[in-house]
Amino acid sequence: MTSHAVPPVPQRERVFAFRAFVLRCFGAMNDAPVLDVAGGKGDLSWLLKNADGLDAIVVDPRVTDHTKITRTAMWHYQTRHEDVTSIAASRGPQGPLRELDLQPPFRQPRHLRVYMDRDLLEHCNSPEEWMPFWTEASQKAEETGRCGHHQSLELERAEGVPRALRIVDATEALEAIESCGLILGFHPDQATETCIDLALHLRRPFAVCPCCVFPKEFPERKLRGRTVKTYPDFIEYLQQKHPAMRSEDLCFEPEGGYSRSIVLYMLEED
């Protein structure tokens, strides 16, 4: 594992630190899609799209919401010639965002509104079974993936909210997965293991920053004969999936006992 003597990354700047890690490790990327698994409201994909020109695709059953990051980026653009160092709004995530010097019009990433789970992993191997699976999986996401990111149902249904461009066509969805050039997972929760398994199956480079373990949901995970219950054990369990898997600590501020800042990744040459 590699680590660097840097100040701990504040919670609000974690997505910027992860993006910087991705750019540093994977360098110039081609036009292939980048899957942002369990991307939540979509900040990482929004940054990759607008700051880096990548075809980022959020893979998450919840609706995305780019309102805050879009408004903040616009504010920085409108005040680009002003000294805002003393303004409270320039702290937190706005600091790194201002440094990117983004200019409108801002673009929205794409969105696969579906769970990244074992069912998806199994069915993406079979084009014949994909069509009915996609229909079912899309419906499941609509029914059970509502109101993420502290959203109300009214906000989820509201018009005018900047959201990722949803992919609804089954063929386009499968093509996006099969043609991806990089798979990312920033604190992807229950999708963490499947995210890595998909990358290994497709033989794609990846970077995944695990977070919660969910031992009750995944009792089949074993390490030295015992159920995986802690964050360190989860990291070790995932590392055993491939001998060439690398790791790096992004040095986040601790939260709940662990900083949850370890990134597991593999490069194209691995």
Short mmCIF file of C-alpha atoms in Angstrom, two decimals:
data_model
loop_
_atom_site.label_atom_id
_atom_site.label_comp_id
_atom_site.label_asym_id
_atom_site.label_seq_id
_atom_site.Cartn_x
_atom_site.Cartn_y
_atom_site.Cartn_z
CA MET A 1 0.00 0.00 0.00
CA THR A 2 1.22 3.50 -0.76
CA SER A 3 0.45 6.53 1.37
CA HIS A 4 1.42 10.19 1.44
CA ALA A 5 2.07 12.55 4.35
CA VAL A 6 -0.74 15.01 3.64
CA PRO A 7 -3.32 16.68 5.90
CA PRO A 8 -6.54 14.66 6.27
CA VAL A 9 -9.07 15.41 3.56
CA PRO A 10 -12.24 17.08 4.96
CA GLN A 11 -15.48 15.21 4.37
CA ARG A 12 -16.80 17.73 1.86
CA GLU A 13 -13.69 17.48 -0.29
CA ARG A 14 -13.54 13.70 -0.54
CA VAL A 15 -15.06 13.46 -4.01
CA PHE A 16 -12.48 15.94 -5.29
CA ALA A 17 -9.67 13.89 -3.74
CA PHE A 18 -11.00 10.72 -5.35
CA ARG A 19 -11.27 12.44 -8.74
CA ALA A 20 -7.68 13.69 -8.41
CA PHE A 21 -6.55 10.16 -7.60
CA VAL A 22 -8.33 8.79 -10.68
CA LEU A 23 -6.74 11.36 -12.98
CA ARG A 24 -3.30 10.78 -11.48
CA CYS A 25 -3.45 6.99 -11.72
CA PHE A 26 -5.24 6.51 -15.02
CA GLY A 27 -3.97 9.58 -16.86
CA ALA A 28 -5.38 10.52 -20.24
CA MET A 29 -8.43 8.40 -20.97
CA ASN A 30 -10.05 7.64 -24.30
CA ASP A 31 -13.67 8.21 -25.28
CA ALA A 32 -14.90 4.99 -23.65
CA PRO A 33 -17.59 5.44 -20.97
CA VAL A 34 -16.62 5.65 -17.32
CA LEU A 35 -19.04 3.88 -14.98
CA ASP A 36 -19.61 5.67 -11.68
CA VAL A 37 -21.16 2.86 -9.65
CA ALA A 38 -23.54 3.87 -6.85
CA GLY A 39 -22.77 7.45 -7.81
CA GLY A 40 -25.65 8.81 -5.74
CA LYS A 41 -26.65 12.33 -6.65
CA GLY A 42 -23.90 12.31 -9.28
CA ASP A 43 -21.24 14.81 -8.18
CA LEU A 44 -18.30 12.65 -9.29
CA SER A 45 -19.78 12.02 -12.72
CA TRP A 46 -20.67 15.70 -13.06
CA LEU A 47 -17.05 16.64 -12.35
CA LEU A 48 -15.65 14.05 -14.74
CA LYS A 49 -18.02 15.30 -17.44
CA ASN A 50 -17.50 19.03 -17.01
CA ALA A 51 -13.92 19.27 -15.78
CA ASP A 52 -12.41 16.36 -17.68
CA GLY A 53 -14.64 15.85 -20.71
CA LEU A 54 -15.28 12.18 -19.93
CA ASP A 55 -18.40 10.21 -20.83
CA ALA A 56 -19.30 9.54 -17.21
CA ILE A 57 -22.31 7.38 -16.44
CA VAL A 58 -23.91 7.19 -13.01
CA VAL A 59 -25.05 3.65 -12.15
CA ASP A 60 -27.52 4.05 -9.31
CA PRO A 61 -31.23 3.25 -8.73
CA ARG A 62 -31.84 6.68 -7.22
CA VAL A 63 -32.50 9.83 -9.19
CA THR A 64 -29.56 12.18 -9.53
CA ASP A 65 -29.58 15.83 -8.50
CA HIS A 66 -26.92 18.24 -9.78
CA THR A 67 -28.61 21.35 -8.39
CA LYS A 68 -26.06 22.23 -5.72
CA ILE A 69 -22.89 21.58 -7.69
CA THR A 70 -24.28 23.33 -10.78
CA ARG A 71 -25.32 26.41 -8.82
CA THR A 72 -21.99 26.52 -7.03
CA ALA A 73 -20.03 26.19 -10.26
CA MET A 74 -22.12 28.98 -11.80
CA TRP A 75 -21.53 31.20 -8.77
CA HIS A 76 -17.78 30.69 -9.09
CA TYR A 77 -17.95 31.50 -12.78
CA GLN A 78 -19.93 34.69 -12.15
CA THR A 79 -17.53 35.81 -9.39
CA ARG A 80 -14.36 34.63 -11.17
CA HIS A 81 -12.88 38.13 -11.22
CA GLU A 82 -13.69 38.86 -7.59
CA ASP A 83 -11.79 38.11 -4.39
CA VAL A 84 -14.06 35.73 -2.50
CA THR A 85 -11.54 34.31 -0.03
CA SER A 86 -13.35 35.87 2.92
CA ILE A 87 -16.77 34.59 1.91
CA ALA A 88 -17.91 31.53 3.87
CA ALA A 89 -19.41 29.96 0.73
CA SER A 90 -15.94 29.62 -0.76
CA ARG A 91 -14.96 27.06 1.86
CA GLY A 92 -15.69 23.33 1.84
CA PRO A 93 -16.21 21.77 -1.58
CA GLN A 94 -16.43 25.19 -3.25
CA GLY A 95 -12.68 25.70 -2.77
CA PRO A 96 -11.62 22.79 -5.01
CA LEU A 97 -14.49 23.53 -7.39
CA ARG A 98 -13.33 27.12 -7.86
CA GLU A 99 -9.84 25.95 -8.76
CA LEU A 100 -11.26 24.02 -11.72
CA ASP A 101 -12.34 27.28 -13.36
CA LEU A 102 -15.37 25.70 -15.03
CA GLN A 103 -17.43 27.58 -17.60
CA PRO A 104 -21.08 27.19 -18.59
CA PRO A 105 -22.99 25.73 -20.25
CA PHE A 106 -22.59 22.77 -17.90
CA ARG A 107 -23.34 19.31 -19.22
CA GLN A 108 -25.10 16.42 -17.52
CA PRO A 109 -23.60 12.92 -17.36
CA ARG A 110 -25.62 9.88 -18.39
CA HIS A 111 -27.48 7.64 -15.96
CA LEU A 112 -28.17 3.91 -15.76
CA ARG A 113 -30.96 3.85 -13.18
CA VAL A 114 -30.46 0.32 -11.96
CA TYR A 115 -28.94 -1.59 -9.07
CA MET A 116 -25.38 -2.80 -9.52
CA ASP A 117 -25.90 -6.26 -8.07
CA ARG A 118 -25.41 -9.95 -8.80
CA ASP A 119 -28.42 -10.06 -11.09
CA LEU A 120 -26.94 -7.40 -13.35
CA LEU A 121 -23.55 -9.10 -13.36
CA GLU A 122 -25.10 -12.40 -14.42
CA HIS A 123 -27.42 -11.01 -17.10
CA CYS A 124 -24.92 -8.76 -18.82
CA ASN A 125 -23.23 -11.99 -19.96
CA SER A 126 -26.31 -12.99 -21.96
CA PRO A 127 -27.62 -10.59 -24.64
CA GLU A 128 -30.70 -12.82 -25.06
CA GLU A 129 -31.65 -12.48 -21.39
CA TRP A 130 -30.65 -8.83 -21.08
CA MET A 131 -33.80 -7.30 -22.58
CA PRO A 132 -36.32 -8.79 -20.12
CA PHE A 133 -33.85 -8.28 -17.26
CA TRP A 134 -33.42 -4.60 -18.09
CA THR A 135 -37.17 -4.02 -18.10
CA GLU A 136 -37.52 -5.71 -14.72
CA ALA A 137 -34.45 -4.04 -13.23
CA SER A 138 -35.57 -0.58 -14.35
CA GLN A 139 -38.98 -1.11 -12.77
CA LYS A 140 -37.37 -2.34 -9.55
CA ALA A 141 -35.22 0.78 -9.38
CA GLU A 142 -38.24 3.01 -9.85
CA GLU A 143 -40.14 1.23 -7.09
CA THR A 144 -37.42 0.83 -4.47
CA GLY A 145 -34.73 3.39 -5.29
CA ARG A 146 -36.77 6.49 -4.50
CA CYS A 147 -35.86 9.54 -2.51
CA GLY A 148 -32.13 9.19 -2.01
CA HIS A 149 -29.81 11.99 -0.83
CA HIS A 150 -32.37 13.25 1.74
CA GLN A 151 -34.87 13.99 -1.02
CA SER A 152 -38.59 14.18 -0.60
CA LEU A 153 -40.85 12.47 -3.11
CA GLU A 154 -41.96 15.91 -4.28
CA LEU A 155 -38.38 16.94 -5.02
CA GLU A 156 -37.72 13.70 -6.83
CA ARG A 157 -40.65 14.36 -9.13
CA ALA A 158 -39.98 18.08 -9.51
CA GLU A 159 -39.36 19.47 -12.95
CA GLY A 160 -36.42 21.73 -13.73
CA VAL A 161 -33.98 19.89 -11.45
CA PRO A 162 -30.70 19.28 -13.31
CA ARG A 163 -30.33 15.51 -13.51
CA ALA A 164 -28.20 13.02 -15.39
CA LEU A 165 -29.55 11.93 -18.77
CA ARG A 166 -31.23 8.61 -18.16
CA ILE A 167 -30.52 5.71 -20.49
CA VAL A 168 -33.79 3.87 -21.01
CA ASP A 169 -33.03 1.72 -24.05
CA ALA A 170 -31.90 -1.80 -23.14
CA THR A 171 -29.43 -2.08 -26.03
CA GLU A 172 -27.84 1.27 -25.21
CA ALA A 173 -27.59 0.27 -21.56
CA LEU A 174 -25.81 -3.00 -22.31
CA GLU A 175 -23.49 -1.26 -24.75
CA ALA A 176 -22.57 1.32 -22.11
CA ILE A 177 -21.57 -1.43 -19.70
CA GLU A 178 -19.71 -3.59 -22.20
CA SER A 179 -17.83 -0.69 -23.81
CA CYS A 180 -16.76 1.05 -20.60
CA GLY A 181 -13.09 1.80 -20.24
CA LEU A 182 -12.97 2.40 -16.48
CA ILE A 183 -15.14 1.45 -13.50
CA LEU A 184 -15.25 3.66 -10.42
CA GLY A 185 -16.91 3.26 -7.06
CA PHE A 186 -16.67 5.99 -4.45
CA HIS A 187 -18.18 4.65 -1.21
CA PRO A 188 -20.58 2.46 -3.23
CA ASP A 189 -22.04 0.69 -0.18
CA GLN A 190 -23.81 -2.57 -1.12
CA ALA A 191 -22.50 -2.36 -4.70
CA THR A 192 -18.82 -2.42 -3.67
CA GLU A 193 -18.06 -6.09 -4.27
CA THR A 194 -20.11 -6.31 -7.46
CA CYS A 195 -18.33 -3.23 -8.76
CA ILE A 196 -14.98 -5.00 -8.46
CA ASP A 197 -16.37 -8.28 -9.78
CA LEU A 198 -17.72 -6.53 -12.87
CA ALA A 199 -14.36 -4.91 -13.54
CA LEU A 200 -12.55 -8.23 -13.19
CA HIS A 201 -15.10 -9.94 -15.41
CA LEU A 202 -14.80 -7.31 -18.15
CA ARG A 203 -11.03 -7.02 -17.63
CA ARG A 204 -11.28 -3.27 -17.10
CA PRO A 205 -9.21 -1.02 -14.88
CA PHE A 206 -11.03 0.17 -11.78
CA ALA A 207 -10.77 2.22 -8.63
CA VAL A 208 -13.08 1.49 -5.71
CA CYS A 209 -13.11 3.20 -2.33
CA PRO A 210 -15.07 0.86 -0.01
CA CYS A 211 -17.14 2.20 2.85
CA CYS A 212 -19.72 0.26 4.87
CA VAL A 213 -19.48 -3.52 5.25
CA PHE A 214 -23.15 -4.61 5.67
CA PRO A 215 -22.33 -7.98 7.31
CA LYS A 216 -26.00 -8.88 7.85
CA GLU A 217 -26.75 -8.44 4.15
CA PHE A 218 -23.69 -10.42 3.05
CA PRO A 219 -23.16 -13.22 5.60
CA GLU A 220 -21.53 -15.37 2.88
CA ARG A 221 -18.40 -13.20 2.94
CA LYS A 222 -15.75 -15.10 4.87
CA LEU A 223 -12.19 -14.29 5.88
CA ARG A 224 -10.20 -17.03 7.57
CA GLY A 225 -13.44 -18.84 8.26
CA ARG A 226 -15.21 -15.92 9.92
CA THR A 227 -17.86 -13.55 8.62
CA VAL A 228 -16.46 -10.26 7.35
CA LYS A 229 -17.73 -7.63 9.78
CA THR A 230 -15.14 -4.84 10.03
CA TYR A 231 -13.77 -2.34 7.55
CA PRO A 232 -10.17 -3.70 7.69
CA ASP A 233 -11.44 -7.24 7.13
CA PHE A 234 -13.57 -6.04 4.21
CA ILE A 235 -10.53 -4.45 2.56
CA GLU A 236 -8.53 -7.65 3.00
CA TYR A 237 -11.43 -9.76 1.70
CA LEU A 238 -11.71 -7.67 -1.46
CA GLN A 239 -7.96 -7.67 -2.05
CA GLN A 240 -8.00 -11.45 -2.24
CA LYS A 241 -10.01 -11.28 -5.46
CA HIS A 242 -6.86 -10.62 -7.53
CA PRO A 243 -3.15 -10.83 -6.63
CA ALA A 244 -2.31 -7.71 -8.66
CA MET A 245 -4.81 -5.48 -6.86
CA ARG A 246 -3.21 -2.30 -5.57
CA SER A 247 -4.24 0.04 -2.77
CA GLU A 248 -3.68 3.61 -1.67
CA ASP A 249 -4.82 5.64 1.31
CA LEU A 250 -6.38 8.99 0.41
CA CYS A 251 -6.17 10.10 4.04
CA PHE A 252 -9.72 11.20 4.74
CA GLU A 253 -10.67 12.59 8.11
CA PRO A 254 -11.80 9.70 10.37
CA GLU A 255 -15.52 9.11 10.70
CA GLY A 256 -17.05 6.51 12.99
CA GLY A 257 -13.68 5.04 13.93
CA TYR A 258 -12.31 4.58 10.40
CA SER A 259 -11.46 7.12 7.73
CA ARG A 260 -12.66 4.73 5.00
CA SER A 261 -10.12 6.23 2.65
CA ILE A 262 -8.50 3.10 1.17
CA VAL A 263 -8.80 2.87 -2.61
CA LEU A 264 -8.48 -0.55 -4.22
CA TYR A 265 -7.54 -0.35 -7.88
CA MET A 266 -6.01 -2.04 -10.88
CA LEU A 267 -4.46 -0.42 -13.93
CA GLU A 268 -4.85 -1.57 -17.50
CA GLU A 269 -1.43 -3.23 -17.44
CA ASP A 270 -2.33 -5.26 -14.35
#
